[in-house]
XYZ file of C-alpha atoms in Angstrom:
387
model
C -22.951 -78.409 64.554
C -24.119 -74.851 65.203
C -25.714 -72.600 62.558
C -24.444 -69.119 62.081
C -26.935 -67.407 64.247
C -26.695 -69.847 66.966
C -22.842 -69.166 67.069
C -23.359 -65.515 67.191
C -25.858 -65.913 70.056
C -23.253 -68.127 71.971
C -20.644 -65.376 71.197
C -22.991 -62.643 72.697
C -23.586 -64.654 75.687
C -20.038 -65.096 76.348
C -18.894 -61.557 75.639
C -21.877 -59.899 77.630
C -23.526 -62.443 79.507
C -26.989 -61.653 77.772
C -28.933 -64.513 76.231
C -30.125 -64.129 72.640
C -32.160 -66.709 70.763
C -31.122 -67.384 67.109
C -34.485 -66.015 65.996
C -33.526 -62.639 67.641
C -30.058 -62.809 66.045
C -31.526 -63.251 62.743
C -34.234 -60.707 62.974
C -31.492 -58.109 63.735
C -29.157 -59.151 61.104
C -32.250 -58.750 58.695
C -32.704 -55.125 59.987
C -29.206 -54.125 59.728
C -29.127 -55.669 56.030
C -32.174 -53.606 55.279
C -30.466 -50.351 56.754
C -27.263 -51.216 54.584
C -29.449 -51.567 51.441
C -31.386 -48.290 52.052
C -27.987 -46.510 52.454
C -26.652 -48.073 49.288
C -29.593 -47.002 47.379
C -29.551 -43.366 48.701
C -25.773 -43.416 47.743
C -26.703 -44.537 44.196
C -29.405 -41.671 43.821
C -26.932 -38.944 45.041
C -24.232 -40.379 42.522
C -26.826 -40.232 39.590
C -28.075 -36.809 40.591
C -24.436 -35.469 40.650
C -23.797 -36.873 37.213
C -26.900 -35.187 35.892
C -25.775 -31.729 37.487
C -22.276 -32.363 36.146
C -23.349 -32.894 32.470
C -25.433 -29.835 32.571
C -22.834 -27.817 34.042
C -20.272 -29.116 31.376
C -22.675 -28.038 28.424
C -22.909 -24.644 30.076
C -18.967 -24.408 30.290
C -18.284 -25.615 26.763
C -20.826 -23.051 25.334
C -19.290 -20.230 27.275
C -15.763 -21.268 26.064
C -16.900 -21.070 22.555
C -18.222 -17.540 23.030
C -14.795 -16.397 24.587
C -12.013 -14.796 22.655
C -9.595 -17.745 23.376
C -6.985 -19.277 21.067
C -7.762 -23.008 20.346
C -4.938 -24.225 22.391
C -6.461 -22.546 25.464
C -9.766 -23.801 24.864
C -8.493 -27.348 24.529
C -6.537 -27.202 27.548
C -9.616 -25.976 29.563
C -11.808 -28.849 28.248
C -8.989 -31.173 29.049
C -8.901 -30.152 32.629
C -12.679 -30.403 32.890
C -12.465 -34.029 31.607
C -9.960 -35.018 34.387
C -12.660 -33.709 37.105
C -15.144 -35.979 38.812
C -19.023 -35.143 38.914
C -18.671 -33.629 42.238
C -15.817 -31.463 41.249
C -17.660 -30.376 38.208
C -20.566 -29.261 40.477
C -18.570 -27.428 42.974
C -18.055 -23.793 42.236
C -14.712 -23.468 43.993
C -13.157 -26.455 42.227
C -14.246 -25.020 38.701
C -12.715 -21.754 39.575
C -9.388 -23.303 40.129
C -9.431 -25.458 36.988
C -10.900 -23.224 34.391
C -10.213 -19.774 33.183
C -12.370 -16.927 34.432
C -15.741 -16.881 32.332
C -16.902 -13.597 31.043
C -19.744 -12.061 33.097
C -23.193 -12.098 31.396
C -23.989 -8.773 29.693
C -27.467 -7.627 30.665
C -29.579 -6.723 27.566
C -32.809 -4.922 27.978
C -35.976 -7.171 27.300
C -37.765 -6.487 23.903
C -41.394 -6.262 23.539
C -41.093 -7.947 20.077
C -38.416 -9.313 18.098
C -36.599 -7.351 15.328
C -37.400 -8.501 11.965
C -34.528 -9.504 9.361
C -32.981 -6.355 7.707
C -34.750 -4.058 10.014
C -32.783 -1.935 12.863
C -33.146 -2.758 16.376
C -35.330 -0.716 18.765
C -34.569 3.008 18.575
C -32.838 4.608 21.472
C -35.351 7.581 20.863
C -38.302 5.303 21.750
C -39.020 5.586 25.450
C -41.432 3.582 27.626
C -44.874 4.775 27.539
C -45.482 7.441 30.290
C -47.900 6.345 33.064
C -49.726 9.549 34.270
C -52.123 8.937 37.295
C -55.710 8.571 36.280
C -57.654 11.318 38.002
C -60.801 9.364 38.208
C -59.237 6.855 40.758
C -59.541 8.239 44.313
C -56.613 5.978 45.837
C -56.397 2.279 46.662
C -59.508 0.131 47.264
C -60.544 -0.342 50.878
C -59.422 -3.385 52.686
C -62.703 -5.303 52.752
C -66.155 -4.914 50.802
C -69.015 -4.110 53.100
C -71.232 -6.918 51.527
C -68.993 -9.634 52.359
C -67.434 -10.896 55.485
C -63.522 -10.770 55.509
C -61.790 -14.104 55.635
C -60.606 -15.615 59.230
C -56.974 -15.230 59.647
C -54.787 -18.544 59.099
C -54.176 -20.316 62.439
C -50.951 -19.892 64.044
C -48.130 -22.547 63.145
C -48.445 -23.979 66.707
C -52.102 -24.756 66.216
C -51.375 -26.993 63.279
C -47.919 -28.633 64.154
C -47.548 -31.909 65.744
C -47.298 -31.636 69.530
C -43.648 -31.282 70.838
C -43.888 -34.107 73.256
C -45.235 -36.673 70.250
C -42.113 -38.698 69.135
C -40.027 -37.341 71.921
C -41.601 -38.734 75.087
C -43.844 -41.552 76.036
C -46.917 -40.250 74.085
C -49.439 -41.190 71.361
C -51.682 -38.990 69.615
C -54.294 -39.283 72.342
C -52.501 -39.939 75.600
C -49.093 -39.019 77.239
C -47.542 -40.393 80.333
C -46.245 -37.688 82.489
C -44.859 -39.713 85.338
C -44.285 -43.222 86.580
C -42.449 -44.530 89.801
C -42.296 -47.583 91.837
C -40.975 -46.824 95.486
C -40.956 -47.921 99.185
C -41.916 -45.828 102.021
C -40.895 -46.166 105.395
C -42.295 -44.086 108.449
C -39.649 -42.742 110.635
C -42.207 -40.756 112.850
C -45.986 -39.944 112.857
C -45.301 -37.025 110.689
C -42.356 -38.050 108.429
C -41.736 -40.706 105.890
C -38.805 -41.838 104.053
C -39.050 -42.682 100.356
C -36.755 -44.762 98.047
C -37.399 -44.736 94.335
C -36.731 -47.929 92.727
C -37.529 -46.582 89.070
C -38.708 -43.238 88.254
C -39.693 -41.417 84.903
C -40.018 -37.674 85.906
C -41.992 -34.916 84.100
C -40.244 -33.210 81.220
C -40.642 -30.168 79.136
C -39.459 -31.153 75.847
C -38.720 -28.925 72.830
C -38.578 -29.024 69.024
C -34.937 -29.075 69.230
C -34.701 -32.036 71.090
C -33.886 -35.429 69.392
C -36.681 -37.822 68.371
C -36.720 -41.254 70.124
C -34.551 -43.883 68.964
C -36.432 -46.954 67.332
C -36.319 -50.554 68.328
C -37.702 -53.465 66.301
C -40.646 -54.842 68.178
C -39.720 -58.311 67.076
C -36.723 -58.449 69.105
C -38.997 -58.510 72.442
C -41.690 -60.759 71.377
C -40.389 -63.674 73.321
C -40.151 -61.636 76.512
C -44.021 -60.993 76.605
C -46.996 -63.195 76.310
C -47.871 -64.444 72.873
C -51.294 -65.633 73.480
C -54.602 -63.491 72.956
C -54.002 -60.054 74.161
C -50.164 -60.428 73.927
C -47.657 -58.052 72.432
C -47.766 -59.093 69.016
C -51.624 -58.834 68.821
C -51.529 -55.609 70.366
C -49.197 -54.240 67.846
C -50.845 -55.672 64.820
C -54.242 -54.141 66.110
C -52.636 -50.804 66.476
C -52.096 -47.802 66.474
C -48.475 -48.316 65.980
C -47.481 -44.870 67.414
C -48.624 -46.038 70.795
C -45.859 -48.500 71.397
C -42.732 -47.824 73.464
C -39.854 -49.533 75.411
C -38.600 -48.340 78.424
C -35.218 -49.660 79.760
C -34.780 -49.207 83.589
C -31.716 -49.331 85.456
C -33.413 -49.795 88.966
C -31.960 -48.578 92.110
C -31.994 -51.511 94.569
C -29.646 -49.697 97.301
C -32.097 -48.618 99.900
C -29.429 -49.542 102.810
C -30.005 -46.260 104.289
C -33.761 -47.090 105.116
C -34.969 -49.916 107.430
C -37.234 -52.256 105.871
C -39.886 -53.844 107.888
C -43.502 -54.816 108.414
C -44.488 -51.238 108.284
C -42.978 -50.397 104.955
C -45.303 -49.532 102.051
C -44.612 -50.614 98.471
C -46.306 -48.717 95.823
C -46.661 -47.425 92.283
C -47.630 -44.096 91.114
C -48.274 -43.043 87.517
C -49.843 -39.875 85.780
C -51.219 -39.401 82.172
C -52.850 -36.455 80.402
C -55.030 -36.074 77.131
C -57.124 -33.510 75.434
C -59.995 -35.977 75.437
C -62.381 -36.778 78.389
C -62.410 -40.489 78.706
C -62.470 -43.384 81.150
C -59.145 -45.353 81.096
C -58.328 -48.823 82.095
C -54.684 -49.585 82.978
C -53.662 -53.253 82.828
C -50.126 -54.136 84.176
C -48.893 -57.557 83.521
C -45.888 -59.001 85.303
C -44.106 -61.653 83.072
C -41.277 -64.111 83.725
C -39.740 -65.838 80.894
C -42.099 -64.503 78.650
C -45.209 -66.028 80.540
C -47.820 -63.767 82.545
C -47.432 -64.176 86.281
C -49.801 -61.693 87.680
C -51.991 -58.811 86.397
C -53.469 -55.728 88.119
C -56.227 -53.852 86.268
C -57.263 -50.400 87.404
C -59.781 -47.679 86.001
C -59.311 -44.099 86.298
C -61.561 -41.155 85.380
C -60.391 -37.658 84.150
C -59.863 -34.448 86.102
C -59.685 -31.146 84.441
C -56.463 -29.415 85.110
C -55.276 -26.292 83.142
C -57.442 -27.088 80.072
C -56.314 -30.748 79.673
C -57.738 -34.131 81.174
C -55.255 -35.652 83.682
C -55.400 -39.334 84.746
C -53.600 -40.028 88.224
C -52.962 -43.430 89.782
C -51.573 -42.354 93.170
C -49.795 -44.812 95.602
C -51.316 -47.942 94.324
C -50.055 -50.867 96.501
C -47.669 -53.162 94.927
C -48.960 -56.776 94.668
C -47.292 -59.412 96.946
C -45.551 -61.088 94.229
C -43.479 -58.048 93.210
C -42.673 -57.354 97.107
C -41.189 -60.819 97.330
C -39.454 -60.478 94.346
C -37.801 -57.271 95.264
C -36.836 -58.923 98.570
C -35.258 -61.930 96.966
C -33.351 -59.929 94.410
C -31.814 -57.478 97.033
C -30.447 -60.386 98.880
C -28.378 -61.797 95.918
C -24.808 -61.162 96.798
C -23.557 -59.849 93.246
C -25.116 -57.455 90.683
C -24.506 -59.562 87.847
C -26.570 -62.217 89.543
C -29.283 -59.668 89.800
C -29.122 -58.767 86.065
C -29.036 -62.468 85.099
C -32.514 -62.635 86.921
C -33.896 -59.450 85.566
C -33.115 -60.488 81.865
C -36.008 -62.826 82.121
C -38.288 -60.350 84.052
C -40.464 -57.975 82.406
C -43.719 -55.775 82.706
C -46.238 -54.941 80.045
C -48.576 -51.791 80.833
C -51.528 -51.345 78.453
C -53.680 -48.119 78.669
C -56.968 -48.562 76.906
C -60.062 -46.378 76.423
C -62.622 -48.325 78.446
C -65.594 -47.481 76.448
C -64.041 -48.140 72.749
C -61.266 -50.607 73.792
C -58.773 -48.589 71.696
C -55.182 -48.971 72.632
C -53.926 -45.336 74.032
C -50.545 -46.468 75.369
C -48.599 -49.773 75.382
C -45.231 -49.659 77.236
C -42.857 -52.789 77.500
C -40.516 -52.211 80.623
C -37.217 -54.219 80.900
C -34.682 -53.959 83.582
C -31.072 -54.125 84.839
C -29.662 -52.939 88.138
C -28.112 -49.406 88.304
C -24.558 -48.861 89.126
C -24.849 -45.089 89.081
C -24.552 -42.784 92.059
C -27.376 -40.869 90.929
C -29.878 -43.723 91.488
C -32.561 -44.975 89.092
C -31.864 -44.352 85.324
C -33.984 -45.012 82.175
C -34.007 -44.698 78.415
C -37.239 -44.511 76.247
C -37.224 -46.269 72.703
C -40.204 -46.257 70.117
C -41.257 -49.712 69.127
C -41.648 -50.046 65.207
C -41.648 -53.008 62.830
C -39.376 -52.503 59.911
């Protein structure tokens, strides 16, 4: 007998070809359930607020109806119409205008400096406000600054205090931002020319505050795709900071038929990062198969000052032998669905840390499928969260 989550997992496998464990299904159902509860609670709050506003509006209208010179039948009809309206309709000015008689405009009454006593006449029309002649002893407005004190510094511009535009819109934590990432193959055509094919590529972008924020994915859905031992994804996330964790879905371009792959081909990886802090970073790249680490490459990079910021470049780092053989075997599979079946259990975890403090600056989980687009490699970035 199968449980509910196992049946759902089997259905997903039959319909999409993707393998999901019952724990993944259970986690996703819990996330959807919490989202539904939040939406329901928000709806209750809105409904309650509408009822409060409607009661307040109803009292105002009833008091105005009493003040109007209407016969009792007209007043009763207006109150009857109002009783038939919903809270949202009572609050809506356009709906009230259609269902109730026009209310008299409020007459402006000049404010009194003190109230009239019983039996005493109101303020006399002959009484005028006190005249305010200019004082001859004053020579004009005060100077802008007092000589014995230094003026306050002007407030900083909004851009100086706002959250950087790239945060929550690109692969960036509060301390480090990924600018570019690519895995490629180069073939030398002649002594001066090379042909380059990009398997995956993240190019530099210039985000704006009008761009949407990154979508969020529950990190527990991908725990089983990465090592769970010491230094694994789960332990890193619990250590934090949580704003440094991202998921990148790559649609890799394996169609390099226009280039002759041979002994002289170069397989490499390039990446680039930037920060406002000058530090030494360590970049760990772990290749995983079925959630187990197969090989790890660790590189150290130092900052270079460019345009008032620290830039870290890993340029043309040679790809490991395991990865080169993996790409060769993958490209020789006859169908793309076979390639995707293999890639479903293949992941890469990249962790960038401050070498001196061991603080996690960026943690990026890469998952893969084969691109079917004519435009080559594609990607999508998500924030990893834990709801």
